[in-house]
Amino acid sequence: MSTKNIILFALLLFIPISVAAHFLEWGELIVFITAGLAILPLAAWMGTATEEIAVVVGPSLGGLLNATFGNATELIIALVALNAGLIDVVKASITGSIISNLLLVMGFSMLLGGLRYKEQTFQPIVARVNADSMNLAVIAMLMPTAMNYTSQGINEQTLQNFSIAVAVVLILVYALTLLFSMKTHSYLYDVGVAETEEEEIPHAKPNMMLWIGVLLVCTLLVAFESEMLVDSLEVATSQLGLTALFTGVILVPIVGNAAEHATAVTVAMKNKMDLSLSVAVGSSMQIALFVAPVLVIAGRIMGKPMDLDFQPFELVAVVASVLIANSISSDGKSNWLEGTLLLATYTVLGFAFYFHPVIEGIG
Amino acid sequence: MSTKNIILFALLLFIPISVAAHFLEWGELIVFITAGLAILPLAAWMGTATEEIAVVVGPSLGGLLNATFGNATELIIALVALNAGLIDVVKASITGSIISNLLLVMGFSMLLGGLRYKEQTFQPIVARVNADSMNLAVIAMLMPTAMNYTSQGINEQTLQNFSIAVAVVLILVYALTLLFSMKTHSYLYDVGVAETEEEEIPHAKPNMMLWIGVLLVCTLLVAFESEMLVDSLEVATSQLGLTALFTGVILVPIVGNAAEHATAVTVAMKNKMDLSLSVAVGSSMQIALFVAPVLVIAGRIMGKPMDLDFQPFELVAVVASVLIANSISSDGKSNWLEGTLLLATYTVLGFAFYFHPVIEGIG
Amino acid sequence: MSTKNIILFALLLFIPISVAAHFLEWGELIVFITAGLAILPLAAWMGTATEEIAVVVGPSLGGLLNATFGNATELIIALVALNAGLIDVVKASITGSIISNLLLVMGFSMLLGGLRYKEQTFQPIVARVNADSMNLAVIAMLMPTAMNYTSQGINEQTLQNFSIAVAVVLILVYALTLLFSMKTHSYLYDVGVAETEEEEIPHAKPNMMLWIGVLLVCTLLVAFESEMLVDSLEVATSQLGLTALFTGVILVPIVGNAAEHATAVTVAMKNKMDLSLSVAVGSSMQIALFVAPVLVIAGRIMGKPMDLDFQPFELVAVVASVLIANSISSDGKSNWLEGTLLLATYTVLGFAFYFHPVIEGIG
């Protein structure tokens, strides 16, 4: 824990560095990298602050807080990019977050957990409900492209209306999954959570005011750094010889999900697979059922219309990720080879995005 | 039961009304709606008559009767539409029946059953066999489109021959699933059925002649009403501002499957999920493995060639429905959230069909 | 056993016959058929020789030998075809091997085993790990086509580089699945293997030198016959009125997999489903994770560049096969209807390949 904190504090240095890089015009690439590094500790503390506040306000409201602020970093980056009109970057970061949570985070958790324990188990019903929520989200994401390919084309206004209608359905379903996991079937989810709280939070009642302050300051700083990250993204990636598609789908989500990554792997190595999976898959679900629909609605309000019409290759990657992740997780058991298969799938997709020819409008 | 019968008798009034509407030319829209309402009680009585006759002739032959006449309404409507040359309407009603049985009927059953019982269970092996039969049917339905897209195009005669060959395979498989469920592995299916017969048919031996008469009269009347329904369909739907695709896939199947719908939900609320699922999934299987192939062969005989080349967007919807329904049902357990996810999928698909741009040849 | 050996010895006669047919120019069709028949006994003895040597060198190295030489026949045929520049035939035989192992071999095993035993069981974890390895392979195979369709096209050099990168990942994964099944989780696989060795190899220590000799001679003869098979393939199939696609995907794999077929069905009828499935699915896995990537790399070395860009319709067939085979096997239980469903899927795909219009470049 201590080592982790030292690293996090050290990374804070990148806040002033990124600001200097921006105003002293050290080059877009340096701004991009330093802003990305500066977001890492901020995201981690936002997570900690949310958890601390959750303890005080009680399990129900706390769970809701956790669920809502869990992907705050991704949401902020996406809102900033949306406001800058970089719709393709927003969409790429949505699909990238889903892919990296399901394959990279879950893969490392199962692999590293599986190297210690021959076979790890978790609630199969929870895995199944999560899997089917992801299936629903994938079906919703596929519709616009499917409608487009199977007709003489679909106009932007229809697409917008359809996207808003679907966004409302998805947010509703997200609310119902929270009701399911926190109220009507909370006993299924208690296993992992109970074990953790007991072990990881042995301290006195947290200082509510302090943590609300931390949350606010971190949120503002993340928004600020995201602004620089997004501004420098296009130039920086072309300097790196990468396409915007690769950056959006592979690089940005690694920054945005670093905190979840660390948590999921740590608890997997303590044989708490229920918690590890709820972080990895839960995070994907939040992105698909909450963040993406919220962005669609926010885009409408901000006058930067965003629809659910994703780049077809991103859809292929999401469908593939959801299928293999669901197939691996649905029996409630895992081992190191299953983790390896997820990581291999991520590697293959990574190569595919790397070699994917640049397409107009997204790079 | 009594309330249900009163409603059914009241709905009979729509038979003379629809006839009047047709001959007095009250407008196609009124003919369409009244003919649709008139079919509801007739379909219900056809179901009752089949069940009563099945009791007399014994379980084996009775099961076969049930299985064959179970979707008689859909089959009659489809044959009438086929005879009128409305091939696209026939195909739309096939895909629509599959989708609405798997998502709407199964979804409401799991949701309403799940509101009463925390977790409901059913034979996972039966769910799996059904799921894989649906997988086979979906693969067969996908082939013509896949062959078309991956070649320089496929001529109509080849498509016809292929469709006939596949239809024979599917009908054979359907016969074998009956053999499986009624003979070699009937013990897997006994649970639900035994419970129902015992409870719902406590009366004396039914009057065979009476019920054969009811079956004949209802069949004739359904055919007659279907004729009016199909004739008025195109004009009526355009008056409603709907596409023929939406009407065929979403509206018509609700009329055709109302009886199954009522049965499946009722028994689900009595915690008889085995029976509820066998009605919902069984009905989809009948449509895919029996009704659709029979229509292909009937089309050939009637000189109205029908193939298995479905509209690609319908295929997307069927694939999505089968995938999520299989995923949800294959573990032999259900809860209210799983029902909700099925209904949400249906809603998303409904929106997609509603917003889908009109395509030449089908609207 | 005895009958089997008599048939195998009789089939050896086709070696001189095929040579005569080739040099005396009896026609390409006769060369094709006799060379195909001559390969059958050679493939069977290669299998036996590998197993005998495996017994001597011990389980670890022996397992590796078995795994590597298990698909030697397919590999040799494919290398010969690759060297002749018949890239499309190579690809067709890869997809055909996967399809026929998963549907035909597994289907007959489950059907014939299921006719004797009401329900057969096998290790669900093994089935799942195999299923997910196949999922990974399918995702890898889909990528080039998906990249092509979702961009302005992808150039051959990029495709080559991508294919090599993916091939390395797949071979690595294959090595790890061997590590899993032979070292870290070998207890999961012991059941079936233990039973067989005990029963089928009751004899004394095998003569190592003899079997190495048999292996070498058979390998050379297979290579020699493959040369004639491949040379005569194009003319022969057009004389039969078949497309090269149908021959490559349906006919050639039946020759190449005859030995696996016989073994898998025989042990299934002895209720050893673990072993039966490990032969059927294991063979598919070897093709997808080892043979195909080796061919990509070999092609590069031989200066006959082969990529992983399969004909789209072959991909559709592979995806369909993997989905239904995974769905049927993942619960660790089987019955005759499940076998029938696999065979019906194979029949439908067979019809589809038969009716698929000829495409330039592959026929």
PDB file of C-alpha atoms in Angstrom, chain B residues 124-125 128-129 131-133 135-136 139-140 142-143 146-147 149-155 158 161-162 165-166 169-170 173 176-177 179-180 183-185 187-189 323 326, chain C residues 114 117-119 128 149 311-313 316-317 320-321 323-324 326-331 333 335-338 340-341 344-345 347-349 351-353 355-360:
ATOM      1  CA  PRO B 124     -31.288 -26.916 -17.943  1.00  0.00           C
ATOM      2  CA  ILE B 125     -30.915 -29.824 -20.400  1.00  0.00           C
ATOM      3  CA  ARG B 128     -30.013 -26.325 -23.865  1.00  0.00           C
ATOM      4  CA  VAL B 129     -31.556 -28.687 -26.413  1.00  0.00           C
ATOM      5  CA  ALA B 131     -31.280 -23.409 -27.518  1.00  0.00           C
ATOM      6  CA  ASP B 132     -29.243 -25.560 -29.866  1.00  0.00           C
ATOM      7  CA  SER B 133     -32.229 -26.313 -32.074  1.00  0.00           C
ATOM      8  CA  ASN B 135     -29.005 -22.192 -33.178  1.00  0.00           C
ATOM      9  CA  LEU B 136     -29.358 -24.689 -36.012  1.00  0.00           C
ATOM     10  CA  ILE B 139     -27.619 -20.948 -39.041  1.00  0.00           C
ATOM     11  CA  ALA B 140     -29.933 -22.299 -41.748  1.00  0.00           C
ATOM     12  CA  LEU B 142     -28.377 -17.115 -42.318  1.00  0.00           C
ATOM     13  CA  MET B 143     -26.990 -19.233 -45.146  1.00  0.00           C
ATOM     14  CA  ALA B 146     -24.291 -15.255 -46.395  1.00  0.00           C
ATOM     15  CA  MET B 147     -24.026 -17.056 -49.751  1.00  0.00           C
ATOM     16  CA  TYR B 149     -22.968 -11.512 -49.849  1.00  0.00           C
ATOM     17  CA  THR B 150     -19.883 -13.692 -50.307  1.00  0.00           C
ATOM     18  CA  SER B 151     -20.295 -14.357 -54.024  1.00  0.00           C
ATOM     19  CA  GLN B 152     -21.165 -12.522 -57.216  1.00  0.00           C
ATOM     20  CA  GLY B 153     -24.792 -13.196 -56.303  1.00  0.00           C
ATOM     21  CA  ILE B 154     -26.814 -16.343 -56.350  1.00  0.00           C
ATOM     22  CA  ASN B 155     -29.611 -16.998 -58.795  1.00  0.00           C
ATOM     23  CA  THR B 158     -30.235 -22.190 -56.840  1.00  0.00           C
ATOM     24  CA  ASN B 161     -33.193 -25.683 -54.471  1.00  0.00           C
ATOM     25  CA  PHE B 162     -31.058 -24.867 -51.481  1.00  0.00           C
ATOM     26  CA  ALA B 165     -33.006 -29.082 -49.239  1.00  0.00           C
ATOM     27  CA  VAL B 166     -32.592 -27.178 -45.982  1.00  0.00           C
ATOM     28  CA  VAL B 169     -33.382 -31.197 -43.017  1.00  0.00           C
ATOM     29  CA  LEU B 170     -35.172 -28.861 -40.604  1.00  0.00           C
ATOM     30  CA  VAL B 173     -34.766 -32.399 -37.084  1.00  0.00           C
ATOM     31  CA  LEU B 176     -36.442 -35.935 -34.038  1.00  0.00           C
ATOM     32  CA  THR B 177     -36.874 -33.293 -31.322  1.00  0.00           C
ATOM     33  CA  LEU B 179     -39.087 -38.135 -30.620  1.00  0.00           C
ATOM     34  CA  PHE B 180     -36.585 -36.906 -28.037  1.00  0.00           C
ATOM     35  CA  LYS B 183     -40.118 -40.914 -26.252  1.00  0.00           C
ATOM     36  CA  THR B 184     -36.437 -41.294 -25.503  1.00  0.00           C
ATOM     37  CA  HIS B 185     -36.012 -38.463 -22.968  1.00  0.00           C
ATOM     38  CA  TYR B 187     -38.717 -37.933 -18.283  1.00  0.00           C
ATOM     39  CA  LEU B 188     -36.938 -34.583 -18.683  1.00  0.00           C
ATOM     40  CA  TYR B 189     -40.144 -32.974 -19.887  1.00  0.00           C
ATOM     41  CA  LEU B 323     -28.191 -15.325 -28.616  1.00  0.00           C
ATOM     42  CA  ASN B 326     -30.111 -18.831 -25.122  1.00  0.00           C
TER      43      ASN B 326
ATOM     44  CA  GLY C 114     -26.035 -41.420 -27.235  1.00  0.00           C
ATOM     45  CA  TYR C 117     -26.185 -44.379 -23.289  1.00  0.00           C
ATOM     46  CA  LYS C 118     -29.071 -42.091 -22.320  1.00  0.00           C
ATOM     47  CA  GLU C 119     -26.746 -39.344 -21.171  1.00  0.00           C
ATOM     48  CA  ARG C 128     -14.886 -24.830 -21.793  1.00  0.00           C
ATOM     49  CA  TYR C 149     -14.547  -4.646 -44.924  1.00  0.00           C
ATOM     50  CA  GLN C 311     -12.929 -16.538 -47.914  1.00  0.00           C
ATOM     51  CA  PRO C 312     -15.802 -14.797 -46.037  1.00  0.00           C
ATOM     52  CA  PHE C 313     -18.229 -17.678 -46.519  1.00  0.00           C
ATOM     53  CA  VAL C 316     -19.345 -17.769 -41.674  1.00  0.00           C
ATOM     54  CA  ALA C 317     -19.250 -21.572 -41.633  1.00  0.00           C
ATOM     55  CA  ALA C 320     -21.418 -21.116 -37.000  1.00  0.00           C
ATOM     56  CA  SER C 321     -19.657 -24.425 -36.280  1.00  0.00           C
ATOM     57  CA  LEU C 323     -20.782 -21.408 -31.822  1.00  0.00           C
ATOM     58  CA  ILE C 324     -23.031 -24.471 -31.968  1.00  0.00           C
ATOM     59  CA  ASN C 326     -19.318 -24.768 -27.990  1.00  0.00           C
ATOM     60  CA  SER C 327     -22.932 -24.356 -26.991  1.00  0.00           C
ATOM     61  CA  ILE C 328     -23.559 -28.101 -27.144  1.00  0.00           C
ATOM     62  CA  SER C 329     -20.381 -29.192 -25.389  1.00  0.00           C
ATOM     63  CA  SER C 330     -20.008 -26.557 -22.697  1.00  0.00           C
ATOM     64  CA  ASP C 331     -22.261 -28.199 -20.088  1.00  0.00           C
ATOM     65  CA  LYS C 333     -23.256 -33.593 -21.046  1.00  0.00           C
ATOM     66  CA  ASN C 335     -27.240 -37.110 -25.787  1.00  0.00           C
ATOM     67  CA  TRP C 336     -28.202 -38.407 -29.206  1.00  0.00           C
ATOM     68  CA  LEU C 337     -30.252 -35.331 -30.143  1.00  0.00           C
ATOM     69  CA  GLU C 338     -27.271 -33.044 -29.588  1.00  0.00           C
ATOM     70  CA  THR C 340     -28.060 -35.047 -34.452  1.00  0.00           C
ATOM     71  CA  LEU C 341     -28.102 -31.259 -34.225  1.00  0.00           C
ATOM     72  CA  ALA C 344     -27.792 -31.434 -39.202  1.00  0.00           C
ATOM     73  CA  THR C 345     -25.681 -28.276 -39.008  1.00  0.00           C
ATOM     74  CA  THR C 347     -25.545 -31.095 -43.590  1.00  0.00           C
ATOM     75  CA  VAL C 348     -26.896 -27.554 -43.916  1.00  0.00           C
ATOM     76  CA  LEU C 349     -23.360 -26.192 -44.311  1.00  0.00           C
ATOM     77  CA  PHE C 351     -25.602 -27.964 -48.908  1.00  0.00           C
ATOM     78  CA  ALA C 352     -24.514 -24.331 -48.670  1.00  0.00           C
ATOM     79  CA  PHE C 353     -21.000 -25.113 -49.924  1.00  0.00           C
ATOM     80  CA  PHE C 355     -24.800 -24.599 -53.902  1.00  0.00           C
ATOM     81  CA  HIS C 356     -22.343 -21.736 -53.313  1.00  0.00           C
ATOM     82  CA  PRO C 357     -21.657 -20.093 -56.696  1.00  0.00           C
ATOM     83  CA  VAL C 358     -18.142 -20.466 -58.021  1.00  0.00           C
ATOM     84  CA  ILE C 359     -15.934 -17.503 -57.182  1.00  0.00           C
ATOM     85  CA  GLU C 360     -12.980 -16.326 -59.164  1.00  0.00           C
TER      86      GLU C 360
END
